[in-house]
Coordinates of N, CA and C in Angstrom, one line a residue:
X20 N 140.4 102.8 92.0 CA 139.5 101.9 92.6 C 138.8 102.5 93.8
X21 N 137.5 102.2 93.9 CA 136.7 102.7 95.0 C 137.1 102.1 96.3
X22 N 137.5 102.9 97.3 CA 138.0 102.3 98.6 C 136.8 101.7 99.3
X23 N 135.6 102.3 99.3 CA 134.5 101.7 100.0 C 134.2 100.3 99.4
X24 N 134.2 100.1 98.1 CA 134.0 98.8 97.5 C 135.0 97.8 97.9
X25 N 136.2 98.3 98.0 CA 137.3 97.4 98.5 C 137.1 97.0 99.9
X26 N 136.7 97.9 100.7 CA 136.4 97.7 102.1 C 135.3 96.7 102.3
X27 N 134.2 96.8 101.5 CA 133.1 95.8 101.5 C 133.6 94.5 101.1
X28 N 134.4 94.4 100.1 CA 135.0 93.1 99.6 C 135.8 92.5 100.7
X29 N 136.6 93.3 101.4 CA 137.4 92.7 102.5 C 136.5 92.2 103.6
X30 N 135.4 92.9 103.9 CA 134.5 92.5 104.9 C 133.8 91.1 104.6
X31 N 133.4 91.0 103.3 CA 132.8 89.8 102.9 C 133.8 88.6 102.9
X32 N 135.1 88.9 102.5 CA 136.1 87.9 102.5 C 136.4 87.5 103.9
X33 N 136.5 88.4 104.8 CA 136.7 88.0 106.2 C 135.6 87.1 106.8
X34 N 134.3 87.5 106.5 CA 133.2 86.7 106.9 C 133.2 85.3 106.3
X35 N 133.6 85.2 105.0 CA 133.6 83.9 104.4 C 134.8 83.1 104.9
X36 N 135.9 83.7 105.2 CA 137.1 82.9 105.7 C 136.8 82.4 107.1
X37 N 136.1 83.2 107.9 CA 135.9 82.8 109.3 C 134.6 81.9 109.4
X38 N 133.8 81.8 108.3 CA 132.6 81.1 108.3 C 131.5 81.7 109.1
X39 N 131.7 83.0 109.4 CA 130.7 83.7 110.2 C 130.0 84.8 109.4
X40 N 129.2 84.3 108.5 CA 128.5 85.2 107.5 C 127.2 85.7 108.2
X41 N 127.4 86.6 109.2 CA 126.3 87.3 109.9 C 126.6 88.7 109.9
X42 N 125.7 89.5 110.4 CA 125.9 91.0 110.5 C 127.2 91.3 111.3
X43 N 127.3 90.6 112.5 CA 128.4 90.9 113.3 C 129.7 90.5 112.6
X44 N 129.7 89.4 111.9 CA 130.9 89.0 111.2 C 131.3 90.0 110.1
X45 N 130.3 90.5 109.4 CA 130.6 91.5 108.4 C 131.1 92.8 109.0
X46 N 130.5 93.2 110.2 CA 131.0 94.4 110.9 C 132.4 94.3 111.3
X47 N 132.8 93.1 111.9 CA 134.2 92.9 112.3 C 135.1 92.9 111.0
X48 N 134.6 92.3 109.9 CA 135.4 92.3 108.7 C 135.6 93.7 108.1
X49 N 134.5 94.5 108.3 CA 134.6 95.9 107.8 C 135.6 96.7 108.6
X50 N 135.6 96.5 109.9 CA 136.5 97.2 110.8 C 137.9 96.8 110.5
X51 N 138.1 95.5 110.4 CA 139.5 95.0 110.1 C 140.0 95.4 108.7
X52 N 139.0 95.4 107.7 CA 139.4 95.9 106.4 C 139.7 97.4 106.4
X53 N 139.0 98.2 107.2 CA 139.3 99.6 107.4 C 140.6 99.8 108.0
X54 N 141.0 99.0 109.0 CA 142.3 99.2 109.6 C 143.4 98.8 108.6
X55 N 143.2 97.8 107.8 CA 144.2 97.4 106.8 C 144.3 98.4 105.8
X56 N 143.2 99.0 105.3 CA 143.3 100.0 104.3 C 143.9 101.3 104.8
X57 N 143.7 101.6 106.1 CA 144.2 102.8 106.7 C 145.8 102.6 106.8
X58 N 146.2 101.4 107.1 CA 147.7 101.2 107.2 C 148.3 101.3 105.8
X59 N 147.6 100.9 104.8 CA 148.2 100.9 103.5 C 147.7 102.1 102.6
X60 N 147.2 103.1 103.3 CA 146.7 104.3 102.5 C 147.7 105.0 101.6
X61 N 149.0 104.9 101.8 CA 149.9 105.5 100.8 C 149.8 104.8 99.4
X62 N 149.3 103.6 99.4 CA 149.1 102.9 98.1 C 147.9 103.3 97.3
X63 N 146.9 104.0 98.0 CA 145.7 104.3 97.4 C 145.5 105.9 97.4
X64 N 145.8 106.5 96.3 CA 145.7 108.0 96.3 C 144.2 108.4 96.5
X65 N 144.0 109.4 97.3 CA 142.7 110.0 97.5 C 141.9 109.2 98.6
X66 N 142.5 108.3 99.3 CA 141.7 107.5 100.3 C 141.6 108.3 101.6
X67 N 142.3 109.4 101.8 CA 142.2 110.2 103.0 C 140.8 110.8 103.1
X68 N 140.2 111.1 101.9 CA 138.8 111.6 101.9 C 137.9 110.6 102.4
X69 N 138.1 109.3 102.0 CA 137.2 108.2 102.4 C 137.3 108.1 103.9
X70 N 138.4 108.1 104.5 CA 138.6 107.9 106.0 C 138.0 109.1 106.7
X71 N 138.1 110.3 106.2 CA 137.4 111.4 106.8 C 135.9 111.3 106.8
X72 N 135.4 110.8 105.7 CA 134.0 110.6 105.6 C 133.5 109.5 106.5
X73 N 134.2 108.4 106.6 CA 133.8 107.3 107.5 C 133.8 107.8 108.9
X74 N 134.8 108.6 109.3 CA 134.9 109.1 110.6 C 133.7 110.0 110.9
X75 N 133.3 110.9 109.9 CA 132.1 111.8 110.1 C 130.8 111.0 110.2
X76 N 130.7 110.0 109.4 CA 129.4 109.2 109.5 C 129.4 108.4 110.8
X77 N 130.5 107.9 111.3 CA 130.5 107.2 112.6 C 130.2 108.2 113.7
X78 N 130.8 109.4 113.6 CA 130.5 110.5 114.6 C 129.0 110.8 114.6
X79 N 128.4 111.0 113.4 CA 127.0 111.2 113.3 C 126.1 110.2 114.0
X80 N 126.5 108.9 113.7 CA 125.7 107.8 114.3 C 125.8 107.8 115.9
X81 N 127.1 108.0 116.4 CA 127.3 108.0 117.8 C 126.5 109.2 118.5
X82 N 126.7 110.4 117.9 CA 126.0 111.5 118.5 C 124.5 111.4 118.4
X83 N 124.0 110.9 117.3 CA 122.5 110.7 117.2 C 122.1 109.7 118.3
X84 N 122.8 108.6 118.5 CA 122.4 107.6 119.5 C 122.4 108.3 120.9
X85 N 123.4 109.2 121.1 CA 123.4 109.9 122.4 C 122.2 110.8 122.5
X86 N 121.9 111.6 121.5 CA 120.7 112.4 121.5 C 119.4 111.6 121.7
X87 N 119.4 110.4 121.1 CA 118.2 109.6 121.2 C 118.0 109.1 122.6
X88 N 119.1 108.7 123.3 CA 119.1 108.3 124.7 C 118.7 109.4 125.6
X89 N 119.4 110.6 125.4 CA 119.1 111.7 126.3 C 117.7 112.2 126.1
X90 N 117.2 112.3 124.9 CA 115.8 112.8 124.8 C 114.8 111.8 125.2
X91 N 115.1 110.5 125.1 CA 114.2 109.4 125.6 C 114.1 109.5 127.1
X92 N 115.2 109.8 127.8 CA 115.2 109.9 129.2 C 114.4 111.1 129.6
X93 N 114.5 112.2 128.9 CA 113.8 113.4 129.2 C 112.3 113.2 129.1
X94 N 111.9 112.5 128.0 CA 110.4 112.3 127.8 C 109.9 111.3 128.9
X95 N 110.7 110.2 129.2 CA 110.2 109.2 130.2 C 110.1 109.9 131.5
X96 N 111.1 110.8 131.9 CA 111.1 111.5 133.2 C 109.8 112.3 133.3
X97 N 109.5 113.0 132.2 CA 108.3 113.9 132.2 C 107.0 113.1 132.3
X98 N 107.0 112.0 131.7 CA 105.8 111.1 131.8 C 105.6 110.5 133.1
X99 N 106.7 110.1 133.8 CA 106.6 109.3 135.0 C 106.5 110.2 136.3
X100 N 107.0 111.5 136.2 CA 106.9 112.3 137.4 C 105.6 113.1 137.4
X101 N 105.2 113.5 138.6 CA 103.9 114.2 138.7 C 104.0 115.6 138.1
X102 N 105.1 116.3 138.2 CA 105.2 117.6 137.6 C 105.6 117.6 136.1
X103 N 104.7 117.9 135.3 CA 105.0 117.9 133.8 C 105.6 119.2 133.4
X104 N 106.7 119.1 132.7 CA 107.5 120.2 132.2 C 107.2 120.5 130.7
X105 N 106.4 119.6 130.1 CA 106.2 119.7 128.7 C 105.4 121.0 128.4
X106 N 106.0 121.7 127.5 CA 105.3 122.9 126.9 C 105.4 122.9 125.4
X107 N 104.5 122.1 124.8 CA 104.7 121.9 123.3 C 104.5 123.2 122.5
X108 N 105.2 123.2 121.4 CA 105.1 124.3 120.5 C 105.7 124.0 119.1
X109 N 105.4 124.8 118.2 CA 106.0 124.7 116.8 C 107.0 125.8 116.6
X110 N 108.2 125.3 116.1 CA 109.3 126.2 116.0 C 109.8 126.2 114.5
X111 N 110.0 127.4 114.0 CA 110.6 127.5 112.6 C 112.1 127.6 112.7
X112 N 112.8 126.7 112.0 CA 114.2 126.7 112.0 C 114.8 126.9 110.6
X113 N 115.6 128.0 110.4 CA 116.2 128.2 109.1 C 117.2 127.1 108.8
X114 N 117.2 126.6 107.6 CA 118.1 125.5 107.2 C 119.3 125.9 106.5
X115 N 120.5 125.4 107.0 CA 121.7 125.5 106.3 C 122.0 124.4 105.3
X116 N 121.3 123.2 105.6 CA 121.4 122.1 104.7 C 120.7 122.4 103.4
X117 N 121.4 122.1 102.3 CA 120.9 122.6 101.0 C 120.5 121.4 100.1
X118 N 121.1 120.3 100.1 CA 120.8 119.2 99.2 C 119.5 118.5 99.7
X119 N 118.8 117.8 98.8 CA 117.7 117.1 99.2 C 118.0 116.0 100.2
X120 N 119.1 115.3 100.0 CA 119.5 114.2 100.9 C 119.8 114.8 102.3
X121 N 120.5 115.9 102.3 CA 120.8 116.5 103.6 C 119.6 116.9 104.4
X122 N 118.6 117.6 103.7 CA 117.4 118.0 104.3 C 116.6 116.8 104.7
X123 N 116.5 115.7 103.9 CA 115.8 114.5 104.3 C 116.4 113.9 105.5
X124 N 117.7 113.8 105.6 CA 118.4 113.2 106.7 C 118.2 114.0 108.0
X125 N 118.3 115.3 107.9 CA 118.0 116.2 109.1 C 116.6 116.0 109.6
X126 N 115.6 116.1 108.7 CA 114.2 115.9 109.1 C 113.9 114.6 109.7
X127 N 114.5 113.5 109.1 CA 114.2 112.2 109.7 C 114.9 112.0 111.0
X128 N 116.1 112.5 111.2 CA 116.8 112.3 112.5 C 116.1 113.1 113.6
X129 N 115.5 114.3 113.2 CA 114.8 115.1 114.2 C 113.5 114.3 114.5
X130 N 112.8 113.7 113.6 CA 111.6 113.0 113.8 C 111.8 111.7 114.6
X131 N 113.0 111.1 114.5 CA 113.3 109.9 115.2 C 113.6 110.2 116.7
X132 N 114.0 111.4 117.0 CA 114.3 111.8 118.3 C 113.0 112.0 119.1
X133 N 112.8 111.3 120.2 CA 111.6 111.5 121.0 C 111.5 113.0 121.5
X134 N 110.3 113.5 121.5 CA 110.1 114.9 121.9 C 110.1 115.9 120.8
X135 N 110.5 115.5 119.6 CA 110.6 116.4 118.4 C 110.0 115.7 117.2
X136 N 109.4 116.5 116.3 CA 108.8 116.0 115.1 C 108.9 117.0 114.0
X137 N 109.5 116.6 112.9 CA 109.6 117.5 111.7 C 108.2 117.5 111.1
X138 N 107.7 118.8 111.0 CA 106.3 118.9 110.4 C 106.3 119.2 108.9
X139 N 107.1 120.2 108.5 CA 107.1 120.6 107.1 C 108.3 121.4 106.8
X140 N 108.7 121.3 105.5 CA 109.8 122.2 104.9 C 109.1 123.1 103.9
X141 N 109.5 124.4 103.9 CA 108.9 125.3 103.0 C 109.3 124.9 101.6
X142 N 108.6 125.4 100.6 CA 108.8 125.1 99.2 C 110.2 125.5 98.7
X143 N 110.8 126.6 99.3 CA 112.1 127.0 98.9 C 113.2 126.2 99.7
X144 N 112.8 125.3 100.5 CA 113.7 124.4 101.3 C 114.6 125.2 102.3
X145 N 114.2 126.4 102.7 CA 115.0 127.2 103.6 C 114.6 127.2 105.0
X146 N 113.4 126.7 105.3 CA 112.9 126.7 106.7 C 112.2 125.3 107.0
X147 N 112.5 124.8 108.2 CA 111.9 123.6 108.6 C 111.1 123.9 109.9
X148 N 109.9 123.4 109.9 CA 109.0 123.6 111.0 C 109.0 122.3 111.9
X149 N 109.3 122.5 113.2 CA 109.5 121.4 114.1 C 108.5 121.5 115.2
X150 N 107.8 120.4 115.6 CA 107.0 120.4 116.8 C 107.9 119.9 117.9
X151 N 108.0 120.6 119.0 CA 108.9 120.2 120.1 C 108.0 120.1 121.3
X152 N 108.3 119.0 122.1 CA 107.5 118.7 123.3 C 107.9 119.7 124.4
X153 N 109.2 120.1 124.4 CA 109.7 121.0 125.4 C 110.1 122.3 124.7
X154 N 109.1 123.2 124.4 CA 109.4 124.4 123.6 C 109.4 125.6 124.5
X155 N 109.9 125.5 125.7 CA 110.0 126.7 126.6 C 110.8 127.8 126.0
X156 N 112.0 127.4 125.4 CA 112.9 128.4 124.8 C 113.2 128.0 123.4
X157 N 112.4 128.6 122.5 CA 112.5 128.2 121.0 C 113.9 128.5 120.5
X158 N 114.6 129.6 121.0 CA 115.9 129.9 120.5 C 116.9 128.9 120.9
X159 N 116.8 128.4 122.1 CA 117.7 127.3 122.6 C 117.5 126.0 121.8
X160 N 116.3 125.7 121.5 CA 116.0 124.5 120.7 C 116.5 124.6 119.3
X161 N 116.3 125.8 118.7 CA 116.8 126.1 117.4 C 118.3 126.0 117.3
X162 N 119.0 126.6 118.3 CA 120.4 126.5 118.3 C 120.9 125.1 118.5
X163 N 120.2 124.3 119.4 CA 120.6 122.9 119.6 C 120.5 122.1 118.4
X164 N 119.4 122.3 117.6 CA 119.2 121.6 116.3 C 120.2 122.0 115.3
X165 N 120.5 123.3 115.2 CA 121.5 123.8 114.2 C 122.9 123.3 114.5
X166 N 123.3 123.4 115.8 CA 124.6 123.0 116.2 C 124.8 121.5 116.4
X167 N 123.7 120.8 116.4 CA 123.7 119.4 116.6 C 123.4 118.6 115.3
X168 N 122.2 118.2 115.2 CA 121.8 117.3 114.0 C 122.1 117.9 112.7
X169 N 121.8 119.2 112.4 CA 122.0 119.7 111.1 C 123.5 119.8 110.8
X170 N 124.3 120.3 111.8 CA 125.7 120.4 111.5 C 126.4 119.1 111.3
X171 N 126.0 118.1 112.1 CA 126.5 116.8 111.9 C 126.2 116.2 110.6
X172 N 125.0 116.4 110.1 CA 124.6 115.9 108.8 C 125.3 116.6 107.7
X173 N 125.5 117.9 107.8 CA 126.2 118.6 106.7 C 127.7 118.1 106.7
X174 N 128.3 117.9 107.9 CA 129.7 117.4 107.9 C 129.8 116.0 107.3
X175 N 128.8 115.2 107.6 CA 128.9 113.8 107.1 C 128.6 113.7 105.6
X176 N 127.9 114.7 105.0 CA 127.5 114.6 103.6 C 128.5 115.4 102.7
X177 N 129.5 116.0 103.3 CA 130.5 116.8 102.5 C 131.3 115.8 101.6

């Protein structure tokens, strides 16, 4: 049996039993279903992979939200202060992400982060071109993207 499907069914059952069929009710049901499935994991062979994956996706979401907040503050600070530190530039970043979904997710998360924009991926899908608002040190930005967004996406997609 698919553990994710069972977790969704538990979330819907929780929302229906409590009469709270809203997004928050489903999220609470999903969390409670996950806890119940985690406690009963010896009954479901192979569910450890599911919980590792859920953890990695939750980590990706939290870390992306942190990056979103931090970069938003950096852009707002640069816009509101008289001394502008923005030095825009285009940076080529070699990609370790190989699947189409991995590359798509990496490029979209980079584009959603204020101050950066994914411009293009080469035909062989080995290089991503990024426009960065603060491109003073291209090597540092490249390292930050590789050790941040790209690594988190690759971990979540395993």
